[in-house]
């Protein structure tokens, strides 16, 4: 998807021949419609005799050296040939060999290990760990299979601008039969061509509703460098089907969505239907206050409309990080250091937070609400998004502090909360579409393939390397069995496809954390009351009850573009034990843990988790309609 993560009014006058080196379309002619990038990929200086001639008007806007880079990229476009199968096959062999060599020095007992690698039918630019135990993957129908070109139909108008989605069922293994296609609704997009196609919901935002359904908002209208669609969809994991809702009031391409303590979703940011360079400050809420919060599996929010939220959210850059913290407020952490805000869902107001101390804009990178015991998270750790800054930054009590650094800076990384309360960073790159050797060159520096692990004291260490480099559009989720599923990055998947002619053009890797190498797991049997109210008792069975030292809830995640608003880790109080039964206490309130489905893990003193069971925290209101006098559309 062509991406220009830039700001500034001056560059709206740029020529359409300018190419954004930090964008997806670094090898296609593109219209830069905002100012100089904070994270352009400068892949080394070429000798002056080899430099292509820069466009003088472009040089006036972005500088001579940068304009020469763009000219060199345009020159490379003309030299790019097709990408043969032999290259893909040999690349994959080389990556497997270098992975094995790099990981020979890592002890699985200490750093975990990569085990499985298999093909997938989808690129998985978007991912969701569903409460059924299946994983939803969705993206777009490609228009190109050469990884040195843009495969996404971002600037395509008409039927080729289409979305696609699949379910992976880990219980069915890793073959083609473990995937099921779940096509989105066929929609006649408002592009004037009257060409219905599966909804182009790629580059949307999403979060979970309390009944386990996934709300998906926005997508690609097509054309003008990336135009926002007004799409509002819900995926029902119980019936495995999509519902189409009434459109949002504004188009959104690259929006963020978060579920608050009231179980309703707030939708912010994104480029509007007018095209790139028109970020919207309008905030919308779903469901509207005149509708109940969907709580039961049978609550189908089909045909519903989002409604306007009174406060605005004037983020200049897309996909801001959004989190609902212990105080019940929504924290909007923008990629610009000085765009940090707190939203109150009850009063529909916005207040300013202190600027992030790095003083720089950050590209796509991670942010995680840190575990904080039984009462829910009260702080967020921001990391990644700047290849020159390995530091991490914590926001707590409205104030920022610089925390322990990772080994190096990386963008496009995914950082996950693990069942034992530690963090794991996987994936990453030098810049958008740049893995360290120039844009649209699939050869990647090995370091971007290494995971990085953070212990409960905040210390980081590098771990083993994954098979594929995965940067832009990479994703990862924790599975209910405690393993980590890693996927995404369509360019790398195309560059390493063992058979480009079949329908399995994606790939998935499985990482087994160190805690799965520490001996037998605790056992979790039956969760006797899987749908529970706040502060109520949760009774479970376990034939290893005496060995259980900790019980935690881990929220299933849904992610895209290094954005994951649903992550959450809470400890549960162990109230009593009796034989093979353990009595736990649910979180105290929806502020501690928004209503919805959570994975329940039992852990022993070595930190080894059981296979998870599922628990639904029910909204305190029982899903009743709130108030009146608001303005649903």
Coordinates of C-alpha atoms in Angstrom, one line a residue:
X1 CA 0.0 0.0 0.0
X2 CA 1.6 3.3 -1.0
X3 CA 2.4 5.0 2.2
X4 CA 3.7 8.5 2.8
X5 CA 4.2 9.0 6.5
X6 CA 5.0 12.7 6.1
X7 CA 3.8 16.1 7.3
X8 CA 4.0 19.7 6.3
X9 CA 2.1 21.9 3.9
X10 CA 5.0 22.9 1.7
X11 CA 5.2 19.6 -0.1
X12 CA 1.7 19.6 -1.3
X13 CA 3.1 21.5 -4.2
X14 CA 5.5 18.6 -5.1
X15 CA 5.4 17.1 -8.6
X16 CA 3.6 13.9 -9.2
X17 CA 6.8 12.3 -10.4
X18 CA 8.3 12.5 -6.9
X19 CA 8.8 9.1 -5.2
X20 CA 8.6 8.7 -1.5
X21 CA 11.5 6.5 -0.4
X22 CA 9.8 5.9 2.9
X23 CA 6.7 4.7 1.2
X24 CA 5.4 1.4 -0.1
X25 CA 5.5 2.7 -3.6
X26 CA 9.2 3.4 -3.6
X27 CA 9.6 2.0 -7.0
X28 CA 6.5 3.6 -8.5
X29 CA 5.9 7.2 -9.4
X30 CA 3.9 8.8 -6.6
X31 CA 2.6 12.1 -5.4
X32 CA 4.2 13.3 -2.2
X33 CA 1.6 15.4 -0.5
X34 CA 3.2 16.3 2.7
X35 CA 6.6 17.4 4.0
X36 CA 10.0 15.8 4.4
X37 CA 9.9 12.4 6.0
X38 CA 11.3 11.8 9.5
X39 CA 12.3 8.3 8.5
X40 CA 13.3 8.3 4.8
X41 CA 15.5 5.4 4.0
X42 CA 19.0 6.6 2.9
X43 CA 20.6 3.4 1.7
X44 CA 24.2 4.8 1.4
X45 CA 25.8 7.4 -0.9
X46 CA 26.3 6.5 -4.5
X47 CA 29.4 8.0 -6.4
X48 CA 28.5 11.3 -8.0
X49 CA 29.2 9.9 -11.5
X50 CA 26.6 7.2 -11.0
X51 CA 23.9 9.5 -9.7
X52 CA 20.8 10.0 -11.8
X53 CA 19.9 13.6 -12.6
X54 CA 17.6 15.1 -10.0
X55 CA 14.4 17.0 -10.9
X56 CA 15.2 20.6 -10.0
X57 CA 11.7 21.4 -8.7
X58 CA 11.8 18.3 -6.5
X59 CA 15.2 19.3 -5.2
X60 CA 13.8 22.7 -4.1
X61 CA 11.3 20.9 -1.9
X62 CA 13.3 18.0 -0.4
X63 CA 16.9 18.9 -1.1
X64 CA 19.4 17.9 -3.8
X65 CA 20.7 14.7 -2.2
X66 CA 17.2 13.4 -1.5
X67 CA 16.0 14.3 -5.0
X68 CA 19.0 12.4 -6.4
X69 CA 17.9 9.3 -4.4
X70 CA 14.5 9.6 -5.9
X71 CA 15.9 9.9 -9.4
X72 CA 18.1 6.8 -8.8
X73 CA 15.0 4.9 -7.7
X74 CA 13.1 6.0 -10.8
X75 CA 16.1 4.8 -12.9
X76 CA 16.0 1.5 -11.1
X77 CA 12.4 1.1 -12.0
X78 CA 13.3 0.9 -15.6
X79 CA 15.9 -1.7 -15.0
X80 CA 13.8 -4.0 -12.9
X81 CA 12.9 -7.2 -14.6
X82 CA 10.6 -10.0 -13.6
X83 CA 11.4 -12.0 -10.5
X84 CA 12.1 -15.6 -11.5
X85 CA 11.0 -18.6 -9.4
X86 CA 14.6 -19.8 -9.2
X87 CA 15.4 -16.6 -7.3
X88 CA 12.6 -17.1 -4.9
X89 CA 13.5 -20.7 -4.3
X90 CA 17.2 -20.0 -3.7
X91 CA 16.4 -17.1 -1.5
X92 CA 14.3 -19.2 0.8
X93 CA 17.0 -21.9 1.0
X94 CA 19.6 -19.2 1.8
X95 CA 17.4 -17.8 4.5
X96 CA 16.8 -21.2 6.1
X97 CA 20.6 -21.8 6.1
X98 CA 21.5 -18.4 7.6
X99 CA 18.7 -18.9 10.2
X100 CA 20.1 -22.3 11.2
X101 CA 23.6 -20.9 11.4
X102 CA 22.6 -17.8 13.5
X103 CA 20.5 -19.8 15.9
X104 CA 23.1 -22.5 16.6
X105 CA 24.5 -20.4 19.4
X106 CA 21.2 -19.8 21.1
X107 CA 20.0 -22.1 23.9
X108 CA 16.3 -22.8 23.6
X109 CA 16.1 -23.1 27.4
X110 CA 17.1 -19.5 27.6
X111 CA 15.9 -17.9 24.4
X112 CA 13.2 -20.1 22.9
X113 CA 13.3 -21.4 19.4
X114 CA 11.7 -21.2 16.0
X115 CA 10.2 -24.5 15.0
X116 CA 7.6 -24.4 12.2
X117 CA 7.5 -22.6 8.9
X118 CA 4.7 -23.1 6.4
X119 CA 2.8 -21.5 3.6
X120 CA -0.4 -19.5 4.0
X121 CA -3.0 -18.3 1.4
X122 CA -2.9 -14.7 2.7
X123 CA -0.3 -11.9 3.2
X124 CA -1.9 -11.1 6.6
X125 CA -1.4 -7.4 6.6
X126 CA -4.1 -7.6 9.3
X127 CA -4.4 -10.3 12.0
X128 CA -6.8 -11.2 14.8
X129 CA -6.6 -14.0 17.4
X130 CA -10.2 -15.0 17.7
X131 CA -11.9 -16.4 20.9
X132 CA -12.7 -19.6 18.9
X133 CA -9.0 -20.4 18.8
X134 CA -8.7 -19.6 15.1
X135 CA -6.7 -16.7 13.6
X136 CA -8.2 -14.3 11.1
X137 CA -5.9 -13.1 8.4
X138 CA -6.9 -10.4 5.9
X139 CA -5.4 -8.1 3.3
X140 CA -5.9 -7.5 -0.4
X141 CA -5.9 -9.3 -3.8
X142 CA -2.5 -8.6 -5.2
X143 CA -2.0 -6.9 -8.6
X144 CA 1.7 -7.8 -8.8
X145 CA 3.8 -10.8 -7.8
X146 CA 7.2 -9.2 -8.3
X147 CA 8.5 -8.1 -4.9
X148 CA 10.4 -5.2 -6.4
X149 CA 7.1 -3.7 -7.3
X150 CA 4.0 -2.7 -5.4
X151 CA 1.5 -5.7 -5.1
X152 CA -1.3 -3.8 -3.4
X153 CA -4.0 -2.0 -5.4
X154 CA -3.7 1.2 -3.4
X155 CA -4.0 3.5 -6.4
X156 CA -6.2 1.1 -8.3
X157 CA -9.8 2.1 -9.1
X158 CA -12.3 -0.6 -9.8
X159 CA -12.8 -4.3 -9.2
X160 CA -9.1 -5.1 -8.8
X161 CA -9.2 -3.0 -5.6
X162 CA -10.5 -5.8 -3.5
X163 CA -10.0 -7.4 -0.1
X164 CA -9.7 -11.0 1.0
X165 CA -9.7 -12.9 4.3
X166 CA -8.9 -16.4 5.6
X167 CA -9.2 -18.3 8.9
X168 CA -6.3 -20.5 10.1
X169 CA -7.3 -23.2 12.5
X170 CA -4.2 -24.4 14.4
X171 CA -6.1 -27.5 15.4
X172 CA -6.1 -28.7 11.8
X173 CA -2.3 -28.4 11.4
X174 CA -0.4 -26.4 8.9
X175 CA -1.5 -27.6 5.5
X176 CA -3.8 -26.0 2.9
X177 CA -6.8 -27.7 4.6
X178 CA -6.2 -25.7 7.8
X179 CA -7.3 -22.5 6.1
X180 CA -10.8 -21.4 5.3
X181 CA -11.7 -18.5 3.0
X182 CA -14.1 -16.0 4.6
X183 CA -14.7 -13.4 1.8
X184 CA -15.9 -10.0 3.0
X185 CA -19.2 -8.5 1.7
X186 CA -19.3 -7.7 -2.0
X187 CA -19.6 -3.9 -2.2
X188 CA -20.1 -1.4 -5.0
X189 CA -17.6 1.2 -3.9
X190 CA -18.4 4.9 -4.6
X191 CA -15.7 5.2 -7.3
X192 CA -18.2 5.8 -10.1
X193 CA -17.3 2.5 -11.9
X194 CA -20.2 0.3 -10.7
X195 CA -17.8 -2.7 -10.3
X196 CA -18.8 -4.6 -7.1
X197 CA -16.0 -6.5 -5.4
X198 CA -15.1 -7.9 -2.0
X199 CA -14.7 -4.9 0.3
X200 CA -11.2 -3.4 0.1
X201 CA -10.8 -3.2 3.9
X202 CA -7.0 -3.3 3.8
X203 CA -5.3 -0.5 5.7
X204 CA -8.3 -0.4 8.1
X205 CA -8.3 -0.2 11.9
X206 CA -9.9 -2.8 14.2
X207 CA -10.6 -3.9 17.7
X208 CA -12.8 -6.4 19.5
X209 CA -16.4 -6.0 20.7
X210 CA -17.3 -7.5 24.1
X211 CA -19.1 -10.5 22.3
X212 CA -15.8 -11.5 20.6
X213 CA -16.7 -10.0 17.2
X214 CA -14.2 -7.8 15.4
X215 CA -15.1 -4.3 14.3
X216 CA -13.2 -3.2 11.2
X217 CA -13.4 0.4 10.1
X218 CA -12.0 2.1 7.0
X219 CA -10.0 0.8 4.1
X220 CA -9.0 1.7 0.6
X221 CA -11.3 3.7 -1.7
X222 CA -8.5 3.7 -4.3
X223 CA -6.6 6.4 -6.1
X224 CA -5.1 9.7 -5.2
X225 CA -2.2 8.2 -3.3
X226 CA -4.4 6.4 -0.8
X227 CA -8.0 7.5 -0.2
X228 CA -10.0 6.5 2.8
X229 CA -13.1 4.2 2.5
X230 CA -16.1 4.8 4.8
X231 CA -16.4 1.1 5.4
X232 CA -17.8 -0.2 8.7
X233 CA -17.7 -4.0 9.0
X234 CA -17.9 -6.7 11.7
X235 CA -16.5 -10.2 11.6
X236 CA -18.5 -12.8 13.6
X237 CA -16.1 -15.5 14.7
X238 CA -19.0 -17.7 15.9
X239 CA -20.7 -18.0 12.5
X240 CA -17.5 -17.1 10.6
X241 CA -19.1 -14.4 8.5
X242 CA -18.9 -10.7 7.9
X243 CA -21.6 -8.1 8.5
X244 CA -21.7 -4.8 6.7
X245 CA -22.8 -1.7 8.7
X246 CA -23.8 1.8 7.7
X247 CA -20.9 3.9 6.5
X248 CA -18.9 6.1 8.8
X249 CA -19.3 9.8 8.3
X250 CA -15.8 10.2 6.8
X251 CA -13.4 7.9 4.9
X252 CA -10.5 6.5 6.8
X253 CA -7.3 5.0 5.4
X254 CA -4.9 4.0 8.2
X255 CA -7.2 4.7 11.2
X256 CA -6.8 3.5 14.8
X257 CA -9.6 1.8 16.8
X258 CA -9.7 1.0 20.5
X259 CA -12.3 -0.6 22.8
X260 CA -13.0 1.3 26.0
X261 CA -14.2 0.3 29.4
X262 CA -17.8 0.8 28.3
X263 CA -17.3 -1.8 25.5
X264 CA -17.7 0.7 22.8
X265 CA -15.1 1.4 20.1
X266 CA -13.5 4.8 19.4
X267 CA -12.3 5.3 15.8
X268 CA -9.7 8.0 15.2
X269 CA -7.4 9.4 12.5
X270 CA -6.8 8.1 8.9
X271 CA -6.7 9.8 5.5
X272 CA -10.1 10.9 4.3
X273 CA -11.9 10.0 1.1
X274 CA -10.3 13.1 -0.5
X275 CA -7.0 11.2 -0.7
X276 CA -3.5 11.4 0.7
X277 CA -2.8 14.5 2.7
X278 CA -6.2 14.9 4.2
X279 CA -6.1 13.3 7.7
X280 CA -9.3 13.6 9.5
X281 CA -9.7 14.8 13.1
X282 CA -13.2 13.5 13.4
X283 CA -13.7 10.8 16.1
X284 CA -16.5 8.2 15.8
X285 CA -17.9 5.7 18.2
X286 CA -19.4 2.2 17.6
X287 CA -21.9 1.2 18.5
X288 CA -23.8 4.5 19.0
X289 CA -25.2 5.3 22.4
X290 CA -28.7 4.5 21.3
X291 CA -27.6 0.9 20.7
X292 CA -26.8 -1.8 23.3
X293 CA -23.2 -3.0 23.6
X294 CA -23.1 -6.5 21.9
X295 CA -22.4 -8.9 24.7
X296 CA -23.8 -12.3 23.6
X297 CA -22.7 -14.4 20.7
X298 CA -26.1 -13.9 19.2
X299 CA -26.0 -10.1 19.4
X300 CA -25.4 -9.2 15.8
X301 CA -24.6 -5.5 15.2
X302 CA -25.6 -5.7 11.6
X303 CA -26.6 -2.5 9.7
X304 CA -25.8 -0.3 12.7
X305 CA -24.3 3.2 12.3
X306 CA -21.3 4.7 14.1
X307 CA -21.9 8.1 15.7
X308 CA -19.9 11.2 16.1
X309 CA -17.9 11.7 19.3
X310 CA -17.8 15.3 20.6
X311 CA -14.0 15.6 21.0
X312 CA -11.7 15.7 18.0
X313 CA -8.4 14.0 17.5
X314 CA -6.2 16.1 15.3
X315 CA -3.4 13.6 14.7
X316 CA -1.1 14.6 11.8
X317 CA 0.2 11.1 11.2
X318 CA -1.8 7.9 10.8
X319 CA -2.3 4.9 13.1
X320 CA -1.7 6.6 16.5
X321 CA -1.4 4.2 19.4
X322 CA -4.6 4.1 21.5
X323 CA -5.0 2.4 24.9
X324 CA -7.7 2.2 27.5
X325 CA -5.9 2.3 30.9
X326 CA -6.7 1.7 34.5
X327 CA -8.4 5.1 34.9
X328 CA -10.9 4.3 32.2
X329 CA -9.5 7.0 29.9
X330 CA -8.3 6.5 26.3
X331 CA -4.6 7.5 25.8
X332 CA -3.9 8.6 22.3
X333 CA -0.1 8.5 21.7
X334 CA 0.7 10.0 18.3
X335 CA 3.7 9.4 16.2
X336 CA 4.7 13.0 16.5
X337 CA 6.3 13.6 19.9
X338 CA 4.0 16.6 20.7
X339 CA 0.7 14.9 19.8
X340 CA -0.1 13.0 23.0
X341 CA -3.7 13.2 24.3
X342 CA -6.1 11.7 26.8
X343 CA -9.7 11.2 25.9
X344 CA -12.6 10.7 28.3
X345 CA -15.3 8.5 26.8
X346 CA -17.9 9.6 29.4
X347 CA -17.5 13.4 28.9
X348 CA -16.3 13.1 25.3
X349 CA -13.5 15.5 26.0
X350 CA -9.8 15.6 25.1
X351 CA -6.9 16.9 27.2
X352 CA -3.2 17.3 26.4
X353 CA -0.5 15.1 27.7
X354 CA 3.2 15.9 28.1
X355 CA 5.2 15.6 24.8
X356 CA 7.3 12.4 24.4
X357 CA 10.9 13.2 25.4
X358 CA 12.6 11.9 22.3
X359 CA 11.5 15.1 20.5
X360 CA 11.2 13.3 17.2
X361 CA 8.5 11.8 15.1
X362 CA 8.4 8.0 15.1
X363 CA 7.5 5.8 12.1
X364 CA 5.7 2.6 12.6
X365 CA 6.8 1.0 15.8
X366 CA 5.4 -0.7 18.9
X367 CA 3.6 0.4 22.0
X368 CA 2.5 -1.9 24.9
X369 CA 0.5 -1.3 28.1
X370 CA 2.8 -2.7 30.7
X371 CA 1.5 -5.4 33.2
X372 CA 0.7 -3.9 36.6
X373 CA -0.9 -6.7 38.7
X374 CA -4.6 -7.1 39.5
X375 CA -5.9 -3.6 38.8
X376 CA -4.9 -3.4 35.1
X377 CA -2.2 -1.3 33.3
X378 CA -1.5 2.3 34.3
X379 CA 1.4 2.9 31.9
X380 CA 2.5 2.4 28.3
X381 CA 5.9 1.6 26.9
X382 CA 6.6 3.2 23.5
X383 CA 9.4 1.6 21.4
X384 CA 10.5 1.2 17.9
X385 CA 9.6 3.4 14.9
X386 CA 13.0 5.1 14.8
X387 CA 16.0 3.2 13.4
X388 CA 18.3 5.7 15.1
X389 CA 16.8 5.4 18.6
X390 CA 17.0 2.1 20.5
X391 CA 15.6 3.7 23.6
X392 CA 12.1 2.9 25.1
X393 CA 9.8 5.5 26.7
X394 CA 7.3 4.9 29.4
X395 CA 4.2 7.1 30.0
X396 CA 2.9 6.8 33.6
X397 CA 0.8 9.3 35.6
X398 CA 0.9 11.6 32.6
X399 CA 4.7 11.9 32.7
X400 CA 7.4 10.3 30.4
X401 CA 10.6 8.6 31.3
X402 CA 13.3 7.1 29.2
X403 CA 13.7 3.4 30.0
X404 CA 16.2 0.7 29.1
X405 CA 17.2 0.5 25.5
X406 CA 17.0 -2.4 23.0
X407 CA 20.1 -3.5 21.1
X408 CA 19.4 -1.3 18.2
X409 CA 16.6 0.9 16.7
X410 CA 14.2 -0.7 14.3
X411 CA 10.9 0.3 12.6
X412 CA 8.0 -2.0 11.6
X413 CA 8.5 -4.1 14.8
X414 CA 5.8 -6.0 16.7
X415 CA 6.1 -6.2 20.5
X416 CA 3.9 -8.7 22.3
X417 CA 2.9 -9.2 26.0
X418 CA 3.6 -12.8 26.9
X419 CA 1.7 -14.9 29.5
X420 CA 4.5 -14.6 32.0
X421 CA 4.5 -10.8 31.9
X422 CA 7.6 -10.5 29.7
X423 CA 7.8 -8.8 26.3
X424 CA 8.9 -10.1 23.0
X425 CA 9.8 -8.0 20.0
X426 CA 9.7 -9.7 16.6
X427 CA 10.0 -8.4 13.0
X428 CA 11.4 -5.0 12.0
X429 CA 13.2 -3.2 9.3
X430 CA 15.5 -0.2 8.5
X431 CA 12.5 1.7 7.1
X432 CA 9.3 1.3 5.1
X433 CA 10.1 -1.2 2.3
X434 CA 13.8 -0.9 3.2
X435 CA 15.4 -3.8 5.1
X436 CA 18.9 -2.2 5.2
X437 CA 19.9 -2.3 1.6
X438 CA 17.7 0.2 -0.1
X439 CA 13.9 0.4 -0.8
X440 CA 12.3 -2.6 -2.5
X441 CA 15.5 -4.6 -2.1
X442 CA 14.4 -7.8 -0.3
X443 CA 17.9 -8.5 1.0
X444 CA 17.9 -7.8 4.7
X445 CA 20.5 -7.3 7.4
X446 CA 20.4 -10.3 9.7
X447 CA 19.8 -8.2 12.8
X448 CA 16.3 -7.3 11.7
X449 CA 15.5 -11.0 11.8
X450 CA 16.5 -11.4 15.4
X451 CA 13.9 -11.2 18.1
X452 CA 14.5 -9.3 21.3
X453 CA 13.2 -10.3 24.8
X454 CA 12.5 -8.1 27.8
X455 CA 12.3 -9.6 31.3
X456 CA 10.1 -8.4 34.1
X457 CA 12.9 -6.1 35.3
X458 CA 13.0 -4.2 32.0
X459 CA 16.2 -5.7 30.7
X460 CA 16.4 -6.6 27.0
X461 CA 18.4 -9.3 25.2
X462 CA 18.7 -10.4 21.6
X463 CA 17.3 -13.9 20.7
X464 CA 17.2 -16.2 17.7
X465 CA 16.5 -15.2 14.2
X466 CA 13.3 -15.8 12.3
X467 CA 13.3 -17.3 8.8
X468 CA 12.0 -14.3 6.8
X469 CA 12.8 -10.7 7.3
X470 CA 9.4 -9.1 8.0
X471 CA 9.0 -5.4 8.1
X472 CA 6.1 -3.4 6.7
X473 CA 2.8 -5.2 7.3
X474 CA 4.4 -7.8 9.6
X475 CA 2.3 -9.2 12.4
X476 CA 2.4 -11.5 15.3
X477 CA 0.0 -12.9 18.0
X478 CA 0.3 -15.1 21.0
X479 CA -1.7 -18.3 20.5
X480 CA -3.7 -20.0 23.3
X481 CA -1.0 -22.7 23.6
X482 CA 1.6 -20.0 24.5
X483 CA 3.4 -20.2 21.1
X484 CA 3.8 -17.1 18.9
X485 CA 2.5 -17.0 15.4
X486 CA 4.5 -14.6 13.1
X487 CA 3.4 -13.6 9.6
X488 CA 2.9 -10.6 7.3
X489 CA 5.0 -8.5 4.9
X490 CA 3.8 -9.3 1.4
X491 CA 7.0 -8.3 -0.3
X492 CA 9.2 -10.7 1.6
X493 CA 6.6 -13.5 1.3
X494 CA 6.5 -12.9 -2.5
X495 CA 10.3 -12.8 -2.7
X496 CA 10.5 -16.2 -0.9
X497 CA 7.5 -18.0 -2.3
X498 CA 8.4 -21.7 -3.1
X499 CA 5.7 -21.7 -5.8
X500 CA 4.5 -18.4 -7.1
X501 CA 1.9 -20.1 -9.3
X502 CA -0.1 -21.6 -6.5
X503 CA -2.6 -19.9 -4.2
X504 CA -0.3 -20.1 -1.1
X505 CA 1.7 -16.8 -1.4
X506 CA 1.9 -16.1 2.3
X507 CA 3.8 -17.7 5.1
X508 CA 3.7 -18.3 8.8
X509 CA 6.4 -19.0 11.3
X510 CA 5.9 -20.4 14.8
X511 CA 8.2 -19.4 17.7
X512 CA 8.3 -21.5 20.9
X513 CA 9.2 -19.2 23.9
X514 CA 11.7 -20.4 26.5
X515 CA 9.0 -21.1 29.0
X516 CA 7.9 -24.0 26.8
X517 CA 11.3 -25.6 27.2
X518 CA 11.2 -25.7 31.0
X519 CA 9.4 -29.0 31.5
X520 CA 5.8 -30.0 31.8
X521 CA 3.0 -27.5 31.8
X522 CA 0.4 -26.8 34.5
X523 CA -2.9 -28.3 33.6
X524 CA -6.1 -26.2 33.0
X525 CA -9.2 -28.3 32.7
X526 CA -12.7 -26.8 32.8
X527 CA -13.5 -23.2 33.3
X528 CA -16.8 -23.6 35.0
X529 CA -18.1 -20.1 34.6
X530 CA -16.5 -18.8 31.3
X531 CA -18.8 -15.7 31.2
X532 CA -18.3 -13.8 34.4
X533 CA -19.0 -10.4 35.9
X534 CA -16.3 -8.1 37.4
X535 CA -15.0 -9.0 40.9
X536 CA -16.9 -12.4 40.7
X537 CA -15.3 -15.8 41.2
X538 CA -13.9 -17.9 38.4
X539 CA -13.7 -21.6 39.3
X540 CA -11.4 -23.8 37.2
X541 CA -10.3 -27.4 37.5
X542 CA -6.6 -28.5 37.3
X543 CA -5.0 -31.8 38.0
X544 CA -1.8 -29.9 38.9
X545 CA -3.6 -27.4 41.2
X546 CA -0.9 -27.6 43.9
X547 CA 1.8 -26.5 41.4
X548 CA -0.1 -23.4 40.2
X549 CA 1.5 -20.2 41.6
X550 CA 0.0 -17.6 39.3
X551 CA -3.1 -17.1 37.1
X552 CA -3.3 -14.4 34.4
X553 CA -5.6 -13.0 31.8
X554 CA -4.0 -12.2 28.5
X555 CA -6.2 -10.3 25.9
X556 CA -6.2 -11.8 22.4
X557 CA -4.7 -9.3 20.0
X558 CA -5.6 -7.8 16.7
X559 CA -2.9 -5.9 14.9
X560 CA -1.7 -4.2 11.8
X561 CA 1.1 -1.7 10.9
X562 CA 2.8 -2.3 14.3
X563 CA -0.4 -1.1 15.9
X564 CA -2.0 -3.3 18.6
X565 CA -4.6 -1.5 20.8
X566 CA -6.0 -4.6 22.4
X567 CA -3.0 -6.0 24.3
X568 CA -3.5 -6.4 28.1
X569 CA -2.1 -8.5 30.8
X570 CA -3.7 -8.9 34.3
X571 CA -2.9 -11.1 37.3
X572 CA -5.9 -12.8 38.9
X573 CA -6.1 -13.3 42.7
X574 CA -6.0 -17.0 43.7
X575 CA -8.6 -17.1 46.4
X576 CA -8.6 -20.7 47.3
X577 CA -7.7 -24.3 46.3
X578 CA -9.5 -27.5 47.1
X579 CA -8.2 -30.7 45.6
X580 CA -8.3 -30.2 41.8
X581 CA -10.3 -27.0 42.0
X582 CA -8.9 -23.4 42.1
X583 CA -11.0 -20.4 42.8
X584 CA -9.9 -17.1 41.2
X585 CA -11.2 -13.6 41.4
X586 CA -12.1 -11.7 38.2
X587 CA -10.7 -8.2 37.7
X588 CA -12.3 -5.5 39.9
X589 CA -13.8 -3.4 37.1
X590 CA -14.1 -2.7 33.4
X591 CA -11.4 0.0 33.9
X592 CA -9.0 -2.7 34.8
X593 CA -10.0 -4.9 31.9
X594 CA -12.5 -3.8 29.2
X595 CA -15.3 -6.3 28.6
X596 CA -14.6 -9.0 26.2
X597 CA -12.8 -12.3 25.8
X598 CA -9.5 -13.1 27.5
X599 CA -7.1 -16.1 27.5
X600 CA -6.8 -17.5 31.0
X601 CA -3.4 -19.1 31.7
X602 CA -2.3 -20.9 34.9
X603 CA 1.5 -20.7 35.5
X604 CA 3.8 -22.6 37.8
X605 CA 6.8 -21.3 39.7
X606 CA 9.1 -21.7 36.6
X607 CA 6.7 -19.4 34.7
X608 CA 5.5 -22.2 32.4
X609 CA 1.9 -21.5 31.3
X610 CA -0.9 -23.9 30.7
X611 CA -2.8 -24.0 27.5
X612 CA -5.3 -21.2 27.9
X613 CA -9.0 -21.4 28.5
X614 CA -11.3 -18.6 27.4
X615 CA -13.1 -16.2 29.8
X616 CA -15.5 -13.5 28.9
X617 CA -15.8 -10.5 31.1
X618 CA -19.3 -9.2 30.8
X619 CA -20.1 -5.4 30.6
X620 CA -21.2 -4.1 34.0
X621 CA -24.3 -2.5 32.3
X622 CA -25.3 -5.8 30.8
X623 CA -25.2 -4.2 27.4
X624 CA -28.0 -1.7 28.0
X625 CA -28.3 1.5 26.1
X626 CA -26.7 4.5 27.7
X627 CA -28.3 7.9 28.1
X628 CA -30.1 10.0 25.6
X629 CA -29.6 13.4 24.0
X630 CA -26.7 12.4 22.0
X631 CA -26.4 12.5 18.2
X632 CA -26.5 9.2 16.5
X633 CA -26.8 9.4 12.8

